[in-house]
Tab-separated table of C-alpha atoms in Angstrom:
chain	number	residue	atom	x	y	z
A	1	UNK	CA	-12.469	13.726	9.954
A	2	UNK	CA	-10.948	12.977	13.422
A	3	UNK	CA	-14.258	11.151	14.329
A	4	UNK	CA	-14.142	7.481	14.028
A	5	UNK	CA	-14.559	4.830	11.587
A	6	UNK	CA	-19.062	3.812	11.581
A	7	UNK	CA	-21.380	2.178	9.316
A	8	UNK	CA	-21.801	5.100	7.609
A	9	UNK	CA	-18.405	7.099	7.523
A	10	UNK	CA	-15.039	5.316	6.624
A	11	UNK	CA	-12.001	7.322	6.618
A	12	UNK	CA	-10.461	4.756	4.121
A	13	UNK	CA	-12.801	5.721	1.439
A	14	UNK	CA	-13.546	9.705	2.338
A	15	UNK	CA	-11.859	12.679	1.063
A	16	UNK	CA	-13.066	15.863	2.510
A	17	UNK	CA	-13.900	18.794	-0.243
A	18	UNK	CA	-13.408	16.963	-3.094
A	19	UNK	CA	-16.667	16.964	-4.595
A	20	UNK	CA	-16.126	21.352	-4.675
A	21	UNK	CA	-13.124	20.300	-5.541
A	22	UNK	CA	-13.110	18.085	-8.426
A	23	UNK	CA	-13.475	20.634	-11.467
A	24	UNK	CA	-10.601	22.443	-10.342
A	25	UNK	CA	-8.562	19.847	-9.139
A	26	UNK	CA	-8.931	18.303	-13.245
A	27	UNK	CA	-8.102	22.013	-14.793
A	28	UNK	CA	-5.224	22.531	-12.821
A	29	UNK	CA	-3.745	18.860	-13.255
A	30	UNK	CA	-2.823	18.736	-9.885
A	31	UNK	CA	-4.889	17.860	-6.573
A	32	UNK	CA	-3.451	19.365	-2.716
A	33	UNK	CA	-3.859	17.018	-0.038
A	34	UNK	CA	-3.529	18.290	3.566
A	35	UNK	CA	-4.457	16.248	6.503
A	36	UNK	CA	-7.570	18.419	8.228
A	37	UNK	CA	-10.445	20.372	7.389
A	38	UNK	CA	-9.474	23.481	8.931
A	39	UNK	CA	-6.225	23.673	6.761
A	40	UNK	CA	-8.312	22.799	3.495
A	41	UNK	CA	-10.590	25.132	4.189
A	42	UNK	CA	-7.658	28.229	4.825
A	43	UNK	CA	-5.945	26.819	1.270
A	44	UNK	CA	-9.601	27.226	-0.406
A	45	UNK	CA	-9.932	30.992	0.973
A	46	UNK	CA	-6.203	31.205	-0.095
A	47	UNK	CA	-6.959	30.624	-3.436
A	48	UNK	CA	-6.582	26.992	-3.803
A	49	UNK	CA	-9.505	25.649	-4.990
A	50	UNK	CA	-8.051	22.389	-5.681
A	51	UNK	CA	-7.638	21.601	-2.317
A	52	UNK	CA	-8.699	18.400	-0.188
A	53	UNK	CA	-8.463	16.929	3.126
A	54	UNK	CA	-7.554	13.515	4.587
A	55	UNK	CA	-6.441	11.913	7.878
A	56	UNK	CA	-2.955	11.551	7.111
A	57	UNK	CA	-2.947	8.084	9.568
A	58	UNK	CA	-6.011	6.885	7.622
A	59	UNK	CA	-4.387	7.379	4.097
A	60	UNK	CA	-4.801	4.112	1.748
A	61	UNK	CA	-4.210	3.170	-1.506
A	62	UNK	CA	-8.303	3.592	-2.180
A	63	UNK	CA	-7.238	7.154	-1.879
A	64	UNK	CA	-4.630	7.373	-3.939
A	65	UNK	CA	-6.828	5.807	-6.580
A	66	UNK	CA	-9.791	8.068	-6.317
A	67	UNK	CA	-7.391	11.441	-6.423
A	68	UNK	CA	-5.580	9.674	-9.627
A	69	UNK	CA	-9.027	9.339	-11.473
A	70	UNK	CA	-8.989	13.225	-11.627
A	71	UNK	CA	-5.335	13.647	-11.755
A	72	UNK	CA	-2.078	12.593	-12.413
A	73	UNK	CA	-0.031	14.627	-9.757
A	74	UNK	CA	-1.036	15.127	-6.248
A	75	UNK	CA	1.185	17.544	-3.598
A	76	UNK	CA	0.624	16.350	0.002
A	77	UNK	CA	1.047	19.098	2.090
A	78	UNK	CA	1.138	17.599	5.728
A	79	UNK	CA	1.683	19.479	9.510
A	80	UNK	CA	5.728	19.737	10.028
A	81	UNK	CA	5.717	18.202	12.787
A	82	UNK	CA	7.158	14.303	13.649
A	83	UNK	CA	3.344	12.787	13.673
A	84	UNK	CA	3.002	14.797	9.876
A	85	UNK	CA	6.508	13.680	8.614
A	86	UNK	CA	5.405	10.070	9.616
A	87	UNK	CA	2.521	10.438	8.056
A	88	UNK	CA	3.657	11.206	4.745
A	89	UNK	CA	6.629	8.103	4.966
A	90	UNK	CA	3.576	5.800	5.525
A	91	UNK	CA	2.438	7.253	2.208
A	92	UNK	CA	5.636	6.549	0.372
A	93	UNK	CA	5.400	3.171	-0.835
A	94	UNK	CA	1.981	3.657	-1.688
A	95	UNK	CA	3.189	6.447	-4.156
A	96	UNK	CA	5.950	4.150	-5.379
A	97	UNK	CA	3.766	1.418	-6.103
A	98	UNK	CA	1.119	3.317	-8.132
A	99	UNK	CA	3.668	5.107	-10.177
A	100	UNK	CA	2.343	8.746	-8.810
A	101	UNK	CA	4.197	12.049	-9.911
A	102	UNK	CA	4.228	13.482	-6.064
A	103	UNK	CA	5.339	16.285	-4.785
A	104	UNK	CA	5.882	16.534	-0.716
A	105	UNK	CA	6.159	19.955	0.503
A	106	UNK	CA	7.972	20.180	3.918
A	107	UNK	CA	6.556	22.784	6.351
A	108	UNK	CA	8.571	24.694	9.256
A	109	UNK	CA	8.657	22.603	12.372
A	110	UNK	CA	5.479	22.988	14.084
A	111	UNK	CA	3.619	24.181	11.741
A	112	UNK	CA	0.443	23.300	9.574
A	113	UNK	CA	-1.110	24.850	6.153
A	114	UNK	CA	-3.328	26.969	8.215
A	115	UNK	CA	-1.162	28.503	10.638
A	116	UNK	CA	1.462	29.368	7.984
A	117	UNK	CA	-0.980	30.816	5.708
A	118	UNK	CA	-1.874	33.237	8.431
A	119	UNK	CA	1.713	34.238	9.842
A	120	UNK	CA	3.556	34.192	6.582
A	121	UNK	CA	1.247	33.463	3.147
A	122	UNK	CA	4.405	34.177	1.027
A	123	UNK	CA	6.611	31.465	2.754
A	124	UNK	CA	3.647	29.124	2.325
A	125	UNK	CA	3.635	29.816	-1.654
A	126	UNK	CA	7.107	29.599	-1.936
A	127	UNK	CA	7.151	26.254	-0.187
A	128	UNK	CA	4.115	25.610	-2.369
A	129	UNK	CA	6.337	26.634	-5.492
A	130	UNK	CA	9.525	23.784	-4.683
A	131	UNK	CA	9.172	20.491	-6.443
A	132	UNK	CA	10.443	18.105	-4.135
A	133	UNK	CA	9.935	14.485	-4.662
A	134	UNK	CA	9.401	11.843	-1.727
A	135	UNK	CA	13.524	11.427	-1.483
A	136	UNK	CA	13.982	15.407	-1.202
A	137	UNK	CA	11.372	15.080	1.527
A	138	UNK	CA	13.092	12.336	3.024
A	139	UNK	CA	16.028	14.221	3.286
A	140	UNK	CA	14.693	18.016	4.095
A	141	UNK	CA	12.118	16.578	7.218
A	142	UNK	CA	14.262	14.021	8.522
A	143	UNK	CA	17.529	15.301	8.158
A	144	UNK	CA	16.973	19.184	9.340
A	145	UNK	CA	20.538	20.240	9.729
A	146	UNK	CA	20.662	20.763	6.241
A	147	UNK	CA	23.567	18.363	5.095
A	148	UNK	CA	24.318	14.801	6.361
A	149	UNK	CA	27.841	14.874	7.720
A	150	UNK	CA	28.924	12.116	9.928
A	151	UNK	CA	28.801	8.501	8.410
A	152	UNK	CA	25.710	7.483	10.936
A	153	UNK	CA	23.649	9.600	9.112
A	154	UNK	CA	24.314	8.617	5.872
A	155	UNK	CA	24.031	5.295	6.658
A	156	UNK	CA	20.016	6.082	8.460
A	157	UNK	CA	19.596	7.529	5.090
A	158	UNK	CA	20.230	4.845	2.890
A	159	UNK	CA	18.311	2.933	5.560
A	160	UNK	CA	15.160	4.929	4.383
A	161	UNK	CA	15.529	5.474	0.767
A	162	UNK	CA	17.516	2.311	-0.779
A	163	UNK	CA	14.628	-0.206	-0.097
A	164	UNK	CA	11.807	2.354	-1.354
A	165	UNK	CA	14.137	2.752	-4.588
A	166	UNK	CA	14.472	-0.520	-4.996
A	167	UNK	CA	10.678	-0.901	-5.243
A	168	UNK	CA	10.502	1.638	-8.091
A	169	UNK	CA	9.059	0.310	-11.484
A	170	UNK	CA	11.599	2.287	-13.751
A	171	UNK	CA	15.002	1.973	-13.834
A	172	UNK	CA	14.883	5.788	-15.297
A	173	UNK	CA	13.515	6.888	-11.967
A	174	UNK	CA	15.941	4.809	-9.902
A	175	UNK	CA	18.609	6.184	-11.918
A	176	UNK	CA	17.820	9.880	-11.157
A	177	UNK	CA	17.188	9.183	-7.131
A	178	UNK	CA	21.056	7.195	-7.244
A	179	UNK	CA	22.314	10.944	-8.774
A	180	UNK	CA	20.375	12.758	-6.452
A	181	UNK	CA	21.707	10.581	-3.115
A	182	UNK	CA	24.626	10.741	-4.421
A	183	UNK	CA	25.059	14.542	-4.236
A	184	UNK	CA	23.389	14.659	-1.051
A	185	UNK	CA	25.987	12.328	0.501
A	186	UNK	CA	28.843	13.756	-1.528
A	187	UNK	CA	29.287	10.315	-2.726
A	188	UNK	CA	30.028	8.478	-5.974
A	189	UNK	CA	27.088	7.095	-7.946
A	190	UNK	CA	29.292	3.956	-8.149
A	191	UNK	CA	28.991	3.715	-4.457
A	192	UNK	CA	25.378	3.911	-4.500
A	193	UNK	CA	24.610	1.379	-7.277
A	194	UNK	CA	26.419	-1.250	-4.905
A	195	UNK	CA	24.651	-0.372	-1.614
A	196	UNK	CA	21.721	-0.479	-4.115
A	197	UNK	CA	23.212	-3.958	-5.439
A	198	UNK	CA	23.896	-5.295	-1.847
A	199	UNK	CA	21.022	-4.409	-0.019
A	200	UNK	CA	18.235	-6.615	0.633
A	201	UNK	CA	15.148	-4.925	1.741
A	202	UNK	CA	14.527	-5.290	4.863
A	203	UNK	CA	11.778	-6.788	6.782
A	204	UNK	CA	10.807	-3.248	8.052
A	205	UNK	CA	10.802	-1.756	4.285
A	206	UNK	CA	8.826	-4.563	3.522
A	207	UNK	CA	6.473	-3.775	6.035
A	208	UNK	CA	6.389	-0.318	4.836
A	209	UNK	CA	5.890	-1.161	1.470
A	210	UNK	CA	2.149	-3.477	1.063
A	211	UNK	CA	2.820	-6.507	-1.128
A	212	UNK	CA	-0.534	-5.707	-2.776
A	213	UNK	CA	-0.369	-7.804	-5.291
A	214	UNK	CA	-0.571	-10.996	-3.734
A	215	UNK	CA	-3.002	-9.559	-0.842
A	216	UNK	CA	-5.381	-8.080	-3.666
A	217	UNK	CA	-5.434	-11.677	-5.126
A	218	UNK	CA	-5.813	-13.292	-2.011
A	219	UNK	CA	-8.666	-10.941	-0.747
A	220	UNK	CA	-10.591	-10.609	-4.603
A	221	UNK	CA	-10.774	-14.585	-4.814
A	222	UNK	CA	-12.409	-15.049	-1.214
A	223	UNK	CA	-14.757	-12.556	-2.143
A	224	UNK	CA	-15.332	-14.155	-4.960
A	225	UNK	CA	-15.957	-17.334	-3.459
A	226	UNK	CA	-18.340	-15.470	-0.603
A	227	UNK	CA	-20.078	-13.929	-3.366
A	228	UNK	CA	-20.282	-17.787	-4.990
A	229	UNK	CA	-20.383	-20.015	-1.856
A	230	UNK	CA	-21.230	-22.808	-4.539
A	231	UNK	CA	-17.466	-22.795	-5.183
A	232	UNK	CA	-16.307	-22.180	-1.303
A	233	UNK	CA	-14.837	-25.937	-0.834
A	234	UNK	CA	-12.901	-25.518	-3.584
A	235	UNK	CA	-9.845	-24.085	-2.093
A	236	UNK	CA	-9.531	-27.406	-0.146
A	237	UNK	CA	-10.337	-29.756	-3.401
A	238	UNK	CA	-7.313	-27.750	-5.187
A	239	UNK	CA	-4.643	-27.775	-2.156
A	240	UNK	CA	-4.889	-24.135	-2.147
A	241	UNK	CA	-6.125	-23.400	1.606
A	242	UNK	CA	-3.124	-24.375	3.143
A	243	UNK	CA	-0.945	-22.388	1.098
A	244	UNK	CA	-3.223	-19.127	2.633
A	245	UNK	CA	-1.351	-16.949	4.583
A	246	UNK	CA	-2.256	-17.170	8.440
A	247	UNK	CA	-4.729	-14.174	8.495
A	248	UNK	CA	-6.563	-15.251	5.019
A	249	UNK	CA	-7.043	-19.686	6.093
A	250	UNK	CA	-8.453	-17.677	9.358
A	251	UNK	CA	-10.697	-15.962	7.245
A	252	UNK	CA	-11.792	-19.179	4.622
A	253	UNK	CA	-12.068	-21.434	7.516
A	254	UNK	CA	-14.814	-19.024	9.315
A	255	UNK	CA	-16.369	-18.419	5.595
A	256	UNK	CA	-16.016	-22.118	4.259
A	257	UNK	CA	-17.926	-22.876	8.031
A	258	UNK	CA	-21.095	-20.436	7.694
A	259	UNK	CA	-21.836	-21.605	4.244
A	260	UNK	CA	-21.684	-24.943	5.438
A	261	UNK	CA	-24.326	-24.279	7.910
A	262	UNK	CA	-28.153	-24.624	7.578
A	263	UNK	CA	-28.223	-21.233	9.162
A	264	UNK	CA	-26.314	-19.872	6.014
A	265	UNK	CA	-27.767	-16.645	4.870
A	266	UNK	CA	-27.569	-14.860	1.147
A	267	UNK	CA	-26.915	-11.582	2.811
A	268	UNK	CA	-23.251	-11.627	3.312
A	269	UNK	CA	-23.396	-8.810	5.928
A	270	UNK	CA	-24.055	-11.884	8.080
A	271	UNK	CA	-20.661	-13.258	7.617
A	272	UNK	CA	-18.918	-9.958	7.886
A	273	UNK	CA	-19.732	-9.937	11.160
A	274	UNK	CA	-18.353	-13.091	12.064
A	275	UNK	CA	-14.783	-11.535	11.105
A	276	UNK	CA	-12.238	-10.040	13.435
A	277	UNK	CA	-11.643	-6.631	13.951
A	278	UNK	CA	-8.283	-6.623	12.056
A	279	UNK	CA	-10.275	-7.869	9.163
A	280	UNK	CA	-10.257	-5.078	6.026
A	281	UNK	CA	-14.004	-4.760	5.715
A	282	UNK	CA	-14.274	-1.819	3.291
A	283	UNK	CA	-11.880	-3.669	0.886
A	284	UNK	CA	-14.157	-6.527	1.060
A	285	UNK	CA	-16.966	-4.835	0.345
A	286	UNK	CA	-16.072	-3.208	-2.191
A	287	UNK	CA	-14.420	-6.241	-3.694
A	288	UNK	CA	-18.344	-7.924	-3.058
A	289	UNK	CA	-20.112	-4.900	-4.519
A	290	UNK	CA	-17.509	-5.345	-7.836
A	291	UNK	CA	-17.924	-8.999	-8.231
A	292	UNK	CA	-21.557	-8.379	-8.267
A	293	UNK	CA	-21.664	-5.583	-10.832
A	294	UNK	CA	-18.810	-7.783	-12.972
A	295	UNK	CA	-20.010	-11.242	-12.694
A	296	UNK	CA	-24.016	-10.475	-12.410
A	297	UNK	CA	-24.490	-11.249	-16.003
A	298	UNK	CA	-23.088	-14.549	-16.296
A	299	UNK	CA	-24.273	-17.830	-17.569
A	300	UNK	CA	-23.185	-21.126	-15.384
A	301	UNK	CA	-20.765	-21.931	-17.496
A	302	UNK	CA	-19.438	-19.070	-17.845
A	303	UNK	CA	-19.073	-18.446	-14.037
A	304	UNK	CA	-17.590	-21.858	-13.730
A	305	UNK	CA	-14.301	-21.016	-16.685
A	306	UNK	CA	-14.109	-18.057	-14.349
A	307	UNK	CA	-13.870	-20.133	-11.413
A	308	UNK	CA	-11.140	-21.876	-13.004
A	309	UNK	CA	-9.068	-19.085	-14.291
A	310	UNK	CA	-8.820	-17.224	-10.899
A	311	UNK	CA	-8.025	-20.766	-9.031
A	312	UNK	CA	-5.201	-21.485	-10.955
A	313	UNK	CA	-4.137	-17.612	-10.685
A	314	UNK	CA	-4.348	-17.391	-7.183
A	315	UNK	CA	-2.867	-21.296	-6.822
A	316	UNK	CA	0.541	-20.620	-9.561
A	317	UNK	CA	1.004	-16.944	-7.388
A	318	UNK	CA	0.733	-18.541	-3.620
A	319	UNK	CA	2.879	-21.788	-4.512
A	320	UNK	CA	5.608	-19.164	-6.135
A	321	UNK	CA	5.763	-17.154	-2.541
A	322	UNK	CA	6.206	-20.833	-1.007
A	323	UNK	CA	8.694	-22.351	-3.017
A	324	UNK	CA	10.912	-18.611	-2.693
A	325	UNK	CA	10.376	-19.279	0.992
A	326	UNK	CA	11.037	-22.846	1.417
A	327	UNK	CA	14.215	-21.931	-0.877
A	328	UNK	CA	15.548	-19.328	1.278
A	329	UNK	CA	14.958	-21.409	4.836
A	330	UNK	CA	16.472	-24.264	3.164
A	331	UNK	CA	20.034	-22.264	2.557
A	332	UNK	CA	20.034	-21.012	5.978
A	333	UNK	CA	19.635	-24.573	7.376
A	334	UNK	CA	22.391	-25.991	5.162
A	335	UNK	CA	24.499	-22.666	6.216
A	336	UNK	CA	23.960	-23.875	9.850
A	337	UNK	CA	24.507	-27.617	9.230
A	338	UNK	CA	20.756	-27.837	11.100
A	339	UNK	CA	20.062	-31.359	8.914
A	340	UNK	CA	16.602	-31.954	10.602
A	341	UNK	CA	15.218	-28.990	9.356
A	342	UNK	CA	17.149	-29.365	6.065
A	343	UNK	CA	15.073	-32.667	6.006
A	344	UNK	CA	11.712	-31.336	6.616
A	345	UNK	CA	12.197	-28.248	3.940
A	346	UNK	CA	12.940	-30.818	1.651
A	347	UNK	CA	10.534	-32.649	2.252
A	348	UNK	CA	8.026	-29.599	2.213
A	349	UNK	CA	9.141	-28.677	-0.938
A	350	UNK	CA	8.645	-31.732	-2.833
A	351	UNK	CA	5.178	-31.776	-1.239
A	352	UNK	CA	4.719	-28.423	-3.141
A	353	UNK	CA	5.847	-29.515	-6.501
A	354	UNK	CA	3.307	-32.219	-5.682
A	355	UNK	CA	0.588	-30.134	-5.395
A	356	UNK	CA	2.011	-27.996	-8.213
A	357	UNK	CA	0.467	-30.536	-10.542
């Protein structure tokens, strides 16, 4: 698992033990993920059959999707140390933004599922035994005096938790995290819901939490269009190409190029290679492989309505994310009386509405 990424192993899309694993994990409703083999295999011989292992820095949401196939609650059990703790606040917003029921169980300092189960199996099953959600982990790794006293540390707190609450799909759950800060800060609810109110998210939460959305729509319509190079010069014909993030008109311009080429070949492994490193090739792939399986049966005209549907889709979403932009920069310019760039967003934006039709 520490080996890295080939041709034939991707971390992004392997889960060690969970083919043993996978009856047990289904009876017991509930899948353990620890972040090496060694520790999986000392919870198996512990008892815990429904045990699995993955590289806590390679986590993805590909992951969290295989796991939720099987089940519905997953405990990540990672090494309680600052590399494990970050580990699991990378997972986070990933657990936010599927909905998952997770528990986080928050080892002694230095230590990792194997070693405790060794020294001290009963602390490890009574650690094993607290439910604590991703804000009681929050609070219990990062804050490891056991209260938060001075007003600093309250205010790193709501640094960490406000934005990831903010992402939360039910305003049940973000009403039980406000009661539970709350009593952790000794604070009123009131005061929460208008820090809650008040606070934008910041560009580092927003970092932290992957606008999948719009990147899954943006990545499943060029593979869609690799998969169909017949339709590849229609992102330009429908304005859509320059409304591509940076990365992703990168990416169309070297794709829209090879299929323009004589030299053009049907195997799209070609093209893959002519991609930069920082492309996301198993998510491409797999997008390829699903288009395929999805699409393979399809008349013409068929293919061509579905052409048109995921267009306008990825076209309506892209020109939304502009015009919210475009908004935003424009107040900030009239804020600082900067009238040339007040000029050009206006201009801008009526070029958008233009293309809108």
């Amino acid at each position: 698992m520490n080996s890295p990424d080939s041709p034939v192993f991707h971390k992004s899309s392997f889960i060690y033990g969970l083919y043993q694993a996978k009856s047990t994990i289904k009876k017991a409703s509930n899948v353990l993920v620890v972040e090496g083999q060694i520790d999986c295999l000392s919870c198996v011989q512990h008892g815990l059959l429904n045990t699995v292992a993955v590289s806590g820095t390679a986590f993805t949401s590909k992951h969290l999707d295989m796991l939720r196939r099987l089940t519905e609650k997953i405990t990540f059990i990672f090494d309680g140390d600052q590399a494990g703790n970050n580990a699991a606040l990378r997972i986070i917003p990933e657990v936010i933004a599927k909905d998952v029921a997770a528990n986080f169980v928050v080892l002694p300092v230095d230590k990792d599922p194997d070693s405790l189960i060794r020294e001290n199996s009963d602390q490890f099953a009574f650690l094993m035994n607290e439910n604590s959600d991703w804000l009681d982990f929050i609070y219990r790794a990062f804050f490891t005096s056991g209260t938060i006293k001075e007003d600093g540390e309250a205010k790193r707190f709501l640094q960490m938790t406000i934005p990831l609450i903010k992402r939360m799909p039910h305003p049940i759950d973000q009403e039980s995290m406000v009661k539970k800060i709350a009593k952790y800060l000794g604070k009123s609810e009131h005061l929460i819901y208008r820090t809650l109110e008040k606070t934008r998210i910041s560009h580092e939460a927003a970092a932290l939490v992957p606008e999948r959305k719009k990147q899954d729509i943006i990545l499943f319509t060029l593979a869609f269009l690799c998969h169909f190079p017949q339709f590849c010069d229609h992102l330009i014909d429908r304005n859509i190409q320059e409304l591509l993030p940076e990365m992703y008109q990168d990416i169309y311009r070297i794709a829209y190029q090879y299929y323009s080429s004589p030299r053009a070949s049907s195997d799209v492994s070609d093209l893959l290679r002519q991609f930069s490193d920082g492309f996301p090739q198993d998510d491409f792939s797999l997008l390829l492989l699903q288009i395929e399986e999805h699409y393979g049966e399809y008349t013409a005209t068929r293919l061509v309505e579905e052409k048109e549907i995921i267009l306008k889709r990825i076209k309506r979403e892209l020109l939304k994310v502009q015009m919210v932009q475009v908004k935003e920069q424009l107040k900030i310019a009239k804020e600082n009386n900067d009238k040339p760039k007040e000029k050009e967003l206006l201009a801008k934006s009526i070029h958008l509405l233009q293309i809108q039709i």
